[in-house]
mmCIF file of C-alpha atoms in Angstrom:
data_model
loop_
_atom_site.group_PDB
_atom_site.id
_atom_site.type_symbol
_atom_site.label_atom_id
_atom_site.label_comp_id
_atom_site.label_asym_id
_atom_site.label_seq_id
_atom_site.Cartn_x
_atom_site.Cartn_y
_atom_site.Cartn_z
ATOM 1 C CA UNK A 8 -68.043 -105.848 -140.300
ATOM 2 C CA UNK A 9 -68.058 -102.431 -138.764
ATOM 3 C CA UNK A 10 -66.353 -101.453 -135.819
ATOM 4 C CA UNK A 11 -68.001 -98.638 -133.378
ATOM 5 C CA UNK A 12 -65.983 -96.975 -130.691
ATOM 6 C CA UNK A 13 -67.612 -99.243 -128.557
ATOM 7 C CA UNK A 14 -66.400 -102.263 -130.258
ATOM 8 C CA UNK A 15 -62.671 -100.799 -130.458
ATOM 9 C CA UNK A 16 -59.579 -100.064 -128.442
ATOM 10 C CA UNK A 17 -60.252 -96.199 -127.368
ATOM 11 C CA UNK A 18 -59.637 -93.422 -125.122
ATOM 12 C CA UNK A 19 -61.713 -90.450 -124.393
ATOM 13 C CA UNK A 20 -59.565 -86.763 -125.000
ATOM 14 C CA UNK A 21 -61.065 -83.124 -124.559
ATOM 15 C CA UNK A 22 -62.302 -81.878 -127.350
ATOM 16 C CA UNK A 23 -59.886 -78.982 -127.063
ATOM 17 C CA UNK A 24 -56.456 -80.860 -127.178
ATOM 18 C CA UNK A 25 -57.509 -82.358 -131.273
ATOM 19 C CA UNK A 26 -54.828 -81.604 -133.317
ATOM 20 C CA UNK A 27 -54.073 -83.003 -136.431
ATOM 21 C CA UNK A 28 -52.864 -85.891 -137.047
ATOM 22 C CA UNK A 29 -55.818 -87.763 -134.009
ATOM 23 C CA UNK A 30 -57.586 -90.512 -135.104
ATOM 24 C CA UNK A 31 -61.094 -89.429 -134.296
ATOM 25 C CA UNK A 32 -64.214 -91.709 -134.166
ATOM 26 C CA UNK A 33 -67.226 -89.549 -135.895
ATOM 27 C CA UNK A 34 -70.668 -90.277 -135.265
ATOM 28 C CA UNK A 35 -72.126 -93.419 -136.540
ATOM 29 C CA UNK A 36 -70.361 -97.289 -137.139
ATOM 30 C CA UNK A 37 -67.479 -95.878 -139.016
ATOM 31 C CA UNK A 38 -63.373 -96.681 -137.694
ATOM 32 C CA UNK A 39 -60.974 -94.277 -136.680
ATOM 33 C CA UNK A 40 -60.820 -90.896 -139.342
ATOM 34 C CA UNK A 41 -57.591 -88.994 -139.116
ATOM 35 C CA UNK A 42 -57.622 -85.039 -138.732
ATOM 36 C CA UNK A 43 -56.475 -82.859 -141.203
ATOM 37 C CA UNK A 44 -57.765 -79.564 -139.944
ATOM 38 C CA UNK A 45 -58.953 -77.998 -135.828
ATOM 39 C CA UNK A 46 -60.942 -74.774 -136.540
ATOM 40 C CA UNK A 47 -62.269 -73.046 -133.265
ATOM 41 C CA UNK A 48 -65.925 -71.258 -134.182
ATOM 42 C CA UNK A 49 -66.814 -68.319 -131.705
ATOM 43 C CA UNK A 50 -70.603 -67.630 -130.202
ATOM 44 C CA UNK A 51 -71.840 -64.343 -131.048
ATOM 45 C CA UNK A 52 -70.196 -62.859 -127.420
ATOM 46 C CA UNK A 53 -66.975 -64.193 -128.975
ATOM 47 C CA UNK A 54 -66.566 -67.014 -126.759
ATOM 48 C CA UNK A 55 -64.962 -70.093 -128.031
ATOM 49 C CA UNK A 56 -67.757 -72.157 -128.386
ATOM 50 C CA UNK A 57 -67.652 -74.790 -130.966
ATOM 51 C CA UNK A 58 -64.915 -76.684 -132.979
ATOM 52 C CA UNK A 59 -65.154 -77.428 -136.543
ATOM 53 C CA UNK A 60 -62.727 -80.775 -137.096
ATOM 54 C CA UNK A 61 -62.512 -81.944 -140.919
ATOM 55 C CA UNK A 62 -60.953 -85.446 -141.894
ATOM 56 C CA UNK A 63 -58.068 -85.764 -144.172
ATOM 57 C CA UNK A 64 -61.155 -87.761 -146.082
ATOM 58 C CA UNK A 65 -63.070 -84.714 -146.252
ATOM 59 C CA UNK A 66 -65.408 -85.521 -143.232
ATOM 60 C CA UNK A 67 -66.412 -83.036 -141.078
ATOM 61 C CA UNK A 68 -68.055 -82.908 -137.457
ATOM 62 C CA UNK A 69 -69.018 -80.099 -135.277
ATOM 63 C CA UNK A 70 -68.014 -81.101 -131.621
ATOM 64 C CA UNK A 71 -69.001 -78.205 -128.353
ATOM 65 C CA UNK A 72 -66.305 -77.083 -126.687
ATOM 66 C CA UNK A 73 -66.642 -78.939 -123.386
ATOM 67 C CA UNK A 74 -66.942 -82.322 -124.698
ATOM 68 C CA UNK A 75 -64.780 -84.876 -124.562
ATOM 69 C CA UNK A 76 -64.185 -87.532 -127.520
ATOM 70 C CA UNK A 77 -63.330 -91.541 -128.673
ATOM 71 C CA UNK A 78 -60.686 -91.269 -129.997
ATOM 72 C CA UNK A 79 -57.537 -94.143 -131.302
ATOM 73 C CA UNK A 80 -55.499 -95.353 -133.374
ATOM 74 C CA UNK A 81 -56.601 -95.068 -137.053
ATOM 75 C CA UNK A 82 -58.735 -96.658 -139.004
ATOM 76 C CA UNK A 83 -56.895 -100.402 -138.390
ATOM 77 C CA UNK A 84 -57.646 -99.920 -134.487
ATOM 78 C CA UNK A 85 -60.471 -102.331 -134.714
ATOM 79 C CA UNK A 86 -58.154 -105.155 -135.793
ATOM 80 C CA UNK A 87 -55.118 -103.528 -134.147
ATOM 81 C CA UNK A 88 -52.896 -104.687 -131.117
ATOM 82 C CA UNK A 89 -53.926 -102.909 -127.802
ATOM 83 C CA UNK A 90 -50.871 -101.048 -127.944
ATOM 84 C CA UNK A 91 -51.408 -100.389 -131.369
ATOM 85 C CA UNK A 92 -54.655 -98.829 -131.238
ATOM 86 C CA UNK A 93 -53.832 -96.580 -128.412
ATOM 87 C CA UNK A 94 -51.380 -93.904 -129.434
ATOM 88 C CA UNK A 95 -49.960 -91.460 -126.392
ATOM 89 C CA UNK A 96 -48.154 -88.894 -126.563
ATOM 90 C CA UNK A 97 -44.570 -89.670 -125.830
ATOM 91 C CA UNK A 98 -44.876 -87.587 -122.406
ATOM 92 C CA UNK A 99 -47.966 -89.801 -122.093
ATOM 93 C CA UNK A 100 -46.400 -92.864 -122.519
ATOM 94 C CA UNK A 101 -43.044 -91.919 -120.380
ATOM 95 C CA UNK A 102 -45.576 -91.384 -117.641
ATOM 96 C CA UNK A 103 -47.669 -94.653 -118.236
ATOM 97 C CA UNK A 104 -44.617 -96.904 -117.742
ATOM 98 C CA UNK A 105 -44.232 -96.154 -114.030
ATOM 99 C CA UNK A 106 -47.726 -97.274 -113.776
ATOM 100 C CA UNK A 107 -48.597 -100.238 -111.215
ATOM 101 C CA UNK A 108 -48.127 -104.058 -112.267
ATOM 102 C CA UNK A 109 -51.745 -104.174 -111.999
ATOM 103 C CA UNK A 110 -52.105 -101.957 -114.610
ATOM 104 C CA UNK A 111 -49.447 -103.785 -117.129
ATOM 105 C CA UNK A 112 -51.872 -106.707 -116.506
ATOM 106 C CA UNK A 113 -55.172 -105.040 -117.456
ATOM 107 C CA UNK A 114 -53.101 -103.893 -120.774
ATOM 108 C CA UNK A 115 -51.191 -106.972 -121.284
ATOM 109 C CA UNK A 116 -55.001 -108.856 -120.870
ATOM 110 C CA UNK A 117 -56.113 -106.468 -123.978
ATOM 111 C CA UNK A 118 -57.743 -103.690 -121.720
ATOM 112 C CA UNK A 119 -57.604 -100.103 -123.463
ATOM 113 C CA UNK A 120 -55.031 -97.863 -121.564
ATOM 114 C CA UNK A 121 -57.265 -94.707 -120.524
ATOM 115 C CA UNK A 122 -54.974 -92.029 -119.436
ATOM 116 C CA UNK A 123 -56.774 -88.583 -118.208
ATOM 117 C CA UNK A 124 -56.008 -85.493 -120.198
ATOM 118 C CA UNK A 125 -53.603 -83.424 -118.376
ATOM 119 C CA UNK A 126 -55.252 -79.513 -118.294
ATOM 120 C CA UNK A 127 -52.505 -76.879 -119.930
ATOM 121 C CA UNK A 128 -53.388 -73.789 -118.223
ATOM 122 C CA UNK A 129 -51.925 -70.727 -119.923
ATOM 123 C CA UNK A 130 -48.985 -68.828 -117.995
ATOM 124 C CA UNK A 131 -51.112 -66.568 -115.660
ATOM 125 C CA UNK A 132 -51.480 -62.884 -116.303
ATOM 126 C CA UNK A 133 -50.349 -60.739 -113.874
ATOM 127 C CA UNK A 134 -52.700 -57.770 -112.280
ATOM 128 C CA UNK A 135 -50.817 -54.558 -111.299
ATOM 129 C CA UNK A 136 -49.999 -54.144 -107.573
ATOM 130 C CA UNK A 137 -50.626 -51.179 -105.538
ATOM 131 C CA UNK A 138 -47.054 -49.491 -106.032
ATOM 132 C CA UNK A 139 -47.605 -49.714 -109.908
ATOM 133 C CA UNK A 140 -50.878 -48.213 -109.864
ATOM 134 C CA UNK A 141 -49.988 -45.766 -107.709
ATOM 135 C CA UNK A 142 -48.134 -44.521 -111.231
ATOM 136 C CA UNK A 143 -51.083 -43.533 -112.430
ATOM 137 C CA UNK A 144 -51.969 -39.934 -111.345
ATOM 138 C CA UNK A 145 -54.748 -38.929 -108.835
ATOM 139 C CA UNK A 146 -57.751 -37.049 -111.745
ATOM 140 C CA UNK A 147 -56.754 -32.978 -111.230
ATOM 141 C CA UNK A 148 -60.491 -32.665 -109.412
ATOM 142 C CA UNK A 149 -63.689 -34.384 -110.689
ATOM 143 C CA UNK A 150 -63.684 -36.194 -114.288
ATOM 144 C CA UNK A 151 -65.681 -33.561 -115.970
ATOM 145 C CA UNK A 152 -62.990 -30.940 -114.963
ATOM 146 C CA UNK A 153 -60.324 -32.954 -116.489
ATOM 147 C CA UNK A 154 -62.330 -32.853 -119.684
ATOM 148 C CA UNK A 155 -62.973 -29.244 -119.613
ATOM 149 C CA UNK A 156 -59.136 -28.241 -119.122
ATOM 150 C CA UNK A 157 -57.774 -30.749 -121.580
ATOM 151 C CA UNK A 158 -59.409 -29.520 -124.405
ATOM 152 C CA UNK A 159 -59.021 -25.481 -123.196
ATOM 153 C CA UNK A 160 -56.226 -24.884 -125.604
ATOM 154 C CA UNK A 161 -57.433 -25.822 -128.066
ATOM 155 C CA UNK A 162 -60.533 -23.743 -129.183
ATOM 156 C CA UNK A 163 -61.267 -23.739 -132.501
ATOM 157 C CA UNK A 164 -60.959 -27.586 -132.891
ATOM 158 C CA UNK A 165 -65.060 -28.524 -133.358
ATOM 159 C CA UNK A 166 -64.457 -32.334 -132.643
ATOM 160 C CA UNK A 167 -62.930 -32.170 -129.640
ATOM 161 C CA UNK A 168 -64.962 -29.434 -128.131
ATOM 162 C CA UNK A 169 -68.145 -31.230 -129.245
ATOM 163 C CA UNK A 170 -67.096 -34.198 -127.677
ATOM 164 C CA UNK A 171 -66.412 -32.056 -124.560
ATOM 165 C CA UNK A 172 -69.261 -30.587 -124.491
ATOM 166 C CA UNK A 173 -71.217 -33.426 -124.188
ATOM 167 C CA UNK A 174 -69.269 -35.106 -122.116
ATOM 168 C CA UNK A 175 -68.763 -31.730 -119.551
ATOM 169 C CA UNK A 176 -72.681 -32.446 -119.007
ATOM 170 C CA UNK A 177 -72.101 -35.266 -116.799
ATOM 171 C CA UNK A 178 -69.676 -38.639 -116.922
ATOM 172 C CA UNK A 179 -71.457 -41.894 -115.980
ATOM 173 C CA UNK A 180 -69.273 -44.768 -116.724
ATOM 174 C CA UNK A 181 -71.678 -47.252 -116.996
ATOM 175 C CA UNK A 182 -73.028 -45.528 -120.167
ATOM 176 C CA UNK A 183 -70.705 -47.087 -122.975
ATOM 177 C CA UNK A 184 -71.681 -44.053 -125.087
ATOM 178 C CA UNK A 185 -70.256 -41.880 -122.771
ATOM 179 C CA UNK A 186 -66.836 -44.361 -122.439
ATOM 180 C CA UNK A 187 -66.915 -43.700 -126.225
ATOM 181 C CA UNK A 188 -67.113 -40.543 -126.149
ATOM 182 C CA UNK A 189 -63.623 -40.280 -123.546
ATOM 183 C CA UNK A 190 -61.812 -42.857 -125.737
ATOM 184 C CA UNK A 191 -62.533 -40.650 -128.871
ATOM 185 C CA UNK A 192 -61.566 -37.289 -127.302
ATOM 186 C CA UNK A 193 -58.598 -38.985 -126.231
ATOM 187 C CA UNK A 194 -57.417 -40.385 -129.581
ATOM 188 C CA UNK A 195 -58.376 -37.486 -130.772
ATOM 189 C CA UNK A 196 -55.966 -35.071 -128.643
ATOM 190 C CA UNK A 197 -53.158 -37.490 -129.049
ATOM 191 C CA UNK A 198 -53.442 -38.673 -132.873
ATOM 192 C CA UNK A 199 -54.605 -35.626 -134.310
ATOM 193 C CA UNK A 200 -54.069 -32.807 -132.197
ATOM 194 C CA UNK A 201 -50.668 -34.020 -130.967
ATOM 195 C CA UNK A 202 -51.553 -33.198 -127.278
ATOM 196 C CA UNK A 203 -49.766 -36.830 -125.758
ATOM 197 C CA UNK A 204 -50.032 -35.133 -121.880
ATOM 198 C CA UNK A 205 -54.060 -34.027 -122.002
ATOM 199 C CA UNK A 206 -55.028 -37.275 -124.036
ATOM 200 C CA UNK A 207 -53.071 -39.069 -121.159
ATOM 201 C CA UNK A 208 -55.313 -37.382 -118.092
ATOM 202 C CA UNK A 209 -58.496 -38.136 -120.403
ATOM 203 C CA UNK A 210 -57.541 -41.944 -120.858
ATOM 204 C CA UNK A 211 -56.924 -41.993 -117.189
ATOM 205 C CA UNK A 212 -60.362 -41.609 -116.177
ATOM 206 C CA UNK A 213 -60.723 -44.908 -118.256
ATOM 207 C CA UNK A 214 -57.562 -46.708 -117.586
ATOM 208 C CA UNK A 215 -58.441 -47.550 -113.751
ATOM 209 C CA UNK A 216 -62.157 -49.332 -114.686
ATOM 210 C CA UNK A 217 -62.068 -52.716 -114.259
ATOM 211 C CA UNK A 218 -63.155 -55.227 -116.778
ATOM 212 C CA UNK A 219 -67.078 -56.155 -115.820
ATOM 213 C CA UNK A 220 -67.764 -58.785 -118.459
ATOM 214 C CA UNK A 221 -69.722 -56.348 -120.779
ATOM 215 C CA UNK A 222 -67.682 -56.289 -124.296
ATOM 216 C CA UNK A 223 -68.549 -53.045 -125.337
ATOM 217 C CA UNK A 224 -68.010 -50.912 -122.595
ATOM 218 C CA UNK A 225 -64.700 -52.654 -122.431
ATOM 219 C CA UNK A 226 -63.756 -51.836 -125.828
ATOM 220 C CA UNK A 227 -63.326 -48.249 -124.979
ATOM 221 C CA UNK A 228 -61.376 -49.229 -121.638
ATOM 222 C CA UNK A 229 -59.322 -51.299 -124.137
ATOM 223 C CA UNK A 230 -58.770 -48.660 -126.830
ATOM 224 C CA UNK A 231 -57.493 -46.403 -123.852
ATOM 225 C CA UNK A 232 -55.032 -48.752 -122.739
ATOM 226 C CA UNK A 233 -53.434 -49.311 -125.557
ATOM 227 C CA UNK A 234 -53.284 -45.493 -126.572
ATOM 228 C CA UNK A 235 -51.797 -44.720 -122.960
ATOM 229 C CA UNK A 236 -48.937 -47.413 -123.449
ATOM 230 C CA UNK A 237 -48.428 -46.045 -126.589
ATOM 231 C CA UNK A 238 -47.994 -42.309 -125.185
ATOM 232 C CA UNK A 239 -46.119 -43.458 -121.615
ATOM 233 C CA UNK A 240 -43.452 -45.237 -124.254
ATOM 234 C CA UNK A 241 -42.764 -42.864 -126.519
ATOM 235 C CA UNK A 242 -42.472 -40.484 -123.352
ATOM 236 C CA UNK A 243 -39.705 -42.407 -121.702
ATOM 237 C CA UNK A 244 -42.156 -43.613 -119.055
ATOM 238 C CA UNK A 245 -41.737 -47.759 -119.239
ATOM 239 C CA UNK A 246 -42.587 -48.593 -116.036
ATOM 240 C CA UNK A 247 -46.031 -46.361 -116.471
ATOM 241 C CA UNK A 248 -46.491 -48.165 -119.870
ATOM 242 C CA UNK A 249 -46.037 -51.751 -118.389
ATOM 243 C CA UNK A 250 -48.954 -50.747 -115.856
ATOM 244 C CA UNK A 251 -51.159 -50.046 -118.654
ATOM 245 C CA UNK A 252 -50.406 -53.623 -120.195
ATOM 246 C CA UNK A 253 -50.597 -55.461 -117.005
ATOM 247 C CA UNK A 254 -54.414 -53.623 -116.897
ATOM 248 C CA UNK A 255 -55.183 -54.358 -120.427
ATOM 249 C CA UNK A 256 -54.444 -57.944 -119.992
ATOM 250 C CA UNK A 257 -55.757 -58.719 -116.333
ATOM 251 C CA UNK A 258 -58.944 -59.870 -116.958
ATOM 252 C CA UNK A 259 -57.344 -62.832 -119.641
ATOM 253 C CA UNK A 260 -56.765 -64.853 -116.208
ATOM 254 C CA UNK A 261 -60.103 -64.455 -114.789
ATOM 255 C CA UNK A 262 -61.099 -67.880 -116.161
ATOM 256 C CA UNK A 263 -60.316 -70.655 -113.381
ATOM 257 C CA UNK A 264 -61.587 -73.710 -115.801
ATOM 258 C CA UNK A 265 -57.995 -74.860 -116.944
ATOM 259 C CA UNK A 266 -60.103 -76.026 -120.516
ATOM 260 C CA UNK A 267 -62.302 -72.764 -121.034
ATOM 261 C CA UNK A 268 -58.621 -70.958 -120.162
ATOM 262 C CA UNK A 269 -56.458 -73.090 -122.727
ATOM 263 C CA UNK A 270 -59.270 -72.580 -125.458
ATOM 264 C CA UNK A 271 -59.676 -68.654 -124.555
ATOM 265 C CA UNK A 272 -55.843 -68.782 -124.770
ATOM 266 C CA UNK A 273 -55.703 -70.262 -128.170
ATOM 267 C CA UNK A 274 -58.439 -67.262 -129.261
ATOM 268 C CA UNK A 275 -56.999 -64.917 -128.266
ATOM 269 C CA UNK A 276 -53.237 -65.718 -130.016
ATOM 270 C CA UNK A 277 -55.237 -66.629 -133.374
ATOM 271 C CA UNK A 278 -56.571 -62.937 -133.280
ATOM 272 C CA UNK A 279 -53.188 -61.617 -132.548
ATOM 273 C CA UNK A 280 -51.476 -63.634 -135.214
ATOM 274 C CA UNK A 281 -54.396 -62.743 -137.801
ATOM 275 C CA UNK A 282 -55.344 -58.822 -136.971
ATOM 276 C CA UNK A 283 -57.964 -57.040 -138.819
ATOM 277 C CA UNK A 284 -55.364 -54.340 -140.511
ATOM 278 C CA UNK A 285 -57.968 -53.021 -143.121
ATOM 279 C CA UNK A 286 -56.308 -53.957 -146.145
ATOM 280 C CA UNK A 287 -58.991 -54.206 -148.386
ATOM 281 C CA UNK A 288 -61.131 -51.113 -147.201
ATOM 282 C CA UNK A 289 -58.076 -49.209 -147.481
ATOM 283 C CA UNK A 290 -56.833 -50.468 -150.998
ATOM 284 C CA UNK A 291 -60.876 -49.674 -151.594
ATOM 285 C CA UNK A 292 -60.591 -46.680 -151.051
ATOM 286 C CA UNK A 293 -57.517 -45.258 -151.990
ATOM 287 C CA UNK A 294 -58.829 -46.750 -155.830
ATOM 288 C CA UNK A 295 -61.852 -44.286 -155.587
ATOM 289 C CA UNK A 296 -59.758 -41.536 -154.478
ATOM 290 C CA UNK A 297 -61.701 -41.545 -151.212
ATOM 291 C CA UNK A 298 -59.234 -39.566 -149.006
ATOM 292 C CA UNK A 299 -61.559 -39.057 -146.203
ATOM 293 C CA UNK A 300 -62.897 -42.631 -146.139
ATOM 294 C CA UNK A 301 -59.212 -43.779 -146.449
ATOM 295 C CA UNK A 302 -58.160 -41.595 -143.137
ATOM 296 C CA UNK A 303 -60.827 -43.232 -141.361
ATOM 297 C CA UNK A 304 -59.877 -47.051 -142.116
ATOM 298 C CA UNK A 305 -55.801 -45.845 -141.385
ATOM 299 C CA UNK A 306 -57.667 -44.808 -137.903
ATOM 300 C CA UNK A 307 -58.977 -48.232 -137.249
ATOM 301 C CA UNK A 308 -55.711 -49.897 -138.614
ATOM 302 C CA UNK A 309 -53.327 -47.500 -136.139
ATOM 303 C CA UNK A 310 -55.879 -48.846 -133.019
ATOM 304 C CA UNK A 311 -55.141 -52.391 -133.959
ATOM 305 C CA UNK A 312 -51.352 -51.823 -134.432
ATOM 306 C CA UNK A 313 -51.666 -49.745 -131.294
ATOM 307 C CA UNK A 314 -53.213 -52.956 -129.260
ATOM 308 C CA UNK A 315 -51.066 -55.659 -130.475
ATOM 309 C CA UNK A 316 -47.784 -53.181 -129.305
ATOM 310 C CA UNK A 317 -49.569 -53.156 -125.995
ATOM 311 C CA UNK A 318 -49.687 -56.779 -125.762
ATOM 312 C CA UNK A 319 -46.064 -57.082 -126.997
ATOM 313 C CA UNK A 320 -46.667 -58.299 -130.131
ATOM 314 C CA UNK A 321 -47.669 -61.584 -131.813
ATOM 315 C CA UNK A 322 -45.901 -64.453 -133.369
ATOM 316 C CA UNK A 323 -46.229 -62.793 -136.894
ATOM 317 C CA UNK A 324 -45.876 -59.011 -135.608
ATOM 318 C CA UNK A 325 -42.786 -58.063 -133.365
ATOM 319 C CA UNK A 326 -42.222 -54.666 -131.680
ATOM 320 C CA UNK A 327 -39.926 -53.420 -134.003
ATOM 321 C CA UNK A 328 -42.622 -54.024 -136.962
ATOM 322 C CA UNK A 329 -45.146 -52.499 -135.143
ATOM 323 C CA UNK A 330 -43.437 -49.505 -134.135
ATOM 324 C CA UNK A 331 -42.431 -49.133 -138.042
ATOM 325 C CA UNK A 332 -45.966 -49.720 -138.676
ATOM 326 C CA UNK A 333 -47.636 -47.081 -136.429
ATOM 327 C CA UNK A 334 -45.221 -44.560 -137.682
ATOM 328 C CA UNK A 335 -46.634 -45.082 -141.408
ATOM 329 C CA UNK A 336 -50.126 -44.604 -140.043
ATOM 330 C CA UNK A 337 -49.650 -41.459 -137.483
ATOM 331 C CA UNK A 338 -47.979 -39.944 -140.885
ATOM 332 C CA UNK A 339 -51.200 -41.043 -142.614
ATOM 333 C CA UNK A 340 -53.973 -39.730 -140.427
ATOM 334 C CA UNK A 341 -52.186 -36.923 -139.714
ATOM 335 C CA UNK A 342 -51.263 -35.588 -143.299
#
């Protein structure tokens, strides 16, 4: 005889709270399957979006994000005493025995204890308030000046003055090309023409645009951020620095959905705990004696050491690392 989740003691949890270790009822007749394994799958705007949960038996299911799931007490629950089949979480259960006499009856008459899943919203992110960005500097007259009189000492230098040419034409920041363009010439004064103070007033004109939920324009913002944290600490300036961070990291508690928030939250630490560093292109190259290509993969590596430093850090990179890190690379790109 099978047992469906229908026919079993059950409760219903958010897809996002799985962990290993549930007892999960899959589709079908099947009992209880244990998980071994939570993977969270991304849409292609990098949204959480689905959840790949494999068995200890090998199973696997696909569940959407916002769903919620049977799920009890193994693969005995059909079988099982009530308070068998239901397993809580110990805070769970603390919290279930104040519950009213009329609810010890319903269990003690075999009734499956349902509690609701308690929403774990991520410690908010704080925005910057008017006396911190007020640390950020008033542009020296209209944004295409600032680009003009950053890169005026240093003639001679063809990628910065092409950039600055373009870019002296006109500054629209809606165009992402053109926020591309003012993220490169500020890399590019700071990284590899050692001019922290102009690459600063460049980023600037970046720095104060808010996030507007399109990815790529915010990439550049993002890039900028980072970099101007990066200069404003090495400078002495901490307070100026934190500003930057607070910016880079406002729009994280945007989401008001205390699931969509937790899940976001749980994306975003996965990609600081796993960066992209460019081993393998790097290794790649450095085998074909590719100096150039090499450079160019130590530039993408220094952004990404440059980010996590502005976020502090991750649970497999501390600040200490990282600032041993981006020393390696400046020396690198810079040779």
């Amino acid at each position: 005889m099978t047992h469906s989740p229908a026919s079993q003691q059950y409760r219903e949890k958010q897809a996002g709270d799985l962990q290993p270790g549930d007892f999960v009822f899959l589709p079908g007749d099947g009992p209880a399957e244990e998980i071994g394994s939570v993977e969270v799958q991304n849409d292609d705007y990098g949204v959480a979006a689905l959840l790949l949960v494999t068995t200890v038996d090998g199973g696997t299911v696909r569940i959407a994000v916002g769903s919620s799931v049977p799920v009890g007490g193994g693969a005995s629950a059909g079988s099982a005493a009530p308070e068998a089949a239901v397993r809580l979480p110990e805070s769970e259960a603390d919290a279930d025995s104040s519950t009213s006499t009329e609810g010890d009856a319903e269990a003690a008459a075999g009734s499956a204890v349902v509690v609701p899943p308690r929403p774990e919203t991520p410690p908010a992110v704080t925005t910057p308030v008017p006396e911190e960005l007020a640390l950020i500097p008033e542009p020296d007259g209209t944004p295409e000046a600032v680009v003009r009189a950053a890169v005026a000492n240093h003639k001679g230098k063809n990628g910065v003055q092409v950039l600055a040419e373009r870019l002296a034409k006109g500054i629209n920041t809606k165009s992402g090309s053109c926020l591309r363009d003012l993220s490169n010439l500020a890399f590019d004064l700071c990284i590899v023409l050692r001019d922290p103070d102009n690459a600063l007033a460049v980023a600037d004109l970046l720095n104060v645009l808010p996030f507007d939920g399109n990815p790529d324009r915010w990439a550049s913002i993002e890039r900028a951020l980072a970099l101007s944290s990066f200069i404003c600490r090495e400078g002495g300036q901490t307070e100026r620095a934190a500003v930057y961070e607070k910016l880079l990291r406002a729009h994280e508690s945007e989401e008001t959905d205390p699931f969509k928030a937790r899940i976001a939250a749980k994306v975003r630490q996965r990609a600081l705990n796993e960066p992209n560093l460019y081993d393998k292109e790097i290794f790649r190259a450095i085998d074909n004696g590719n100096h150039e290509a090499e450079r160019e993969w130590r530039f993408l590596r220094l952004e990404a050491l440059l980010f996590l430093r502005a976020h502090g850090g991750s649970e497999t990179l501390g600040e200490e690392e990282l600032g041993r890190r981006i020393g390696i690379e400046l020396d690198a790109v810079r040779a």
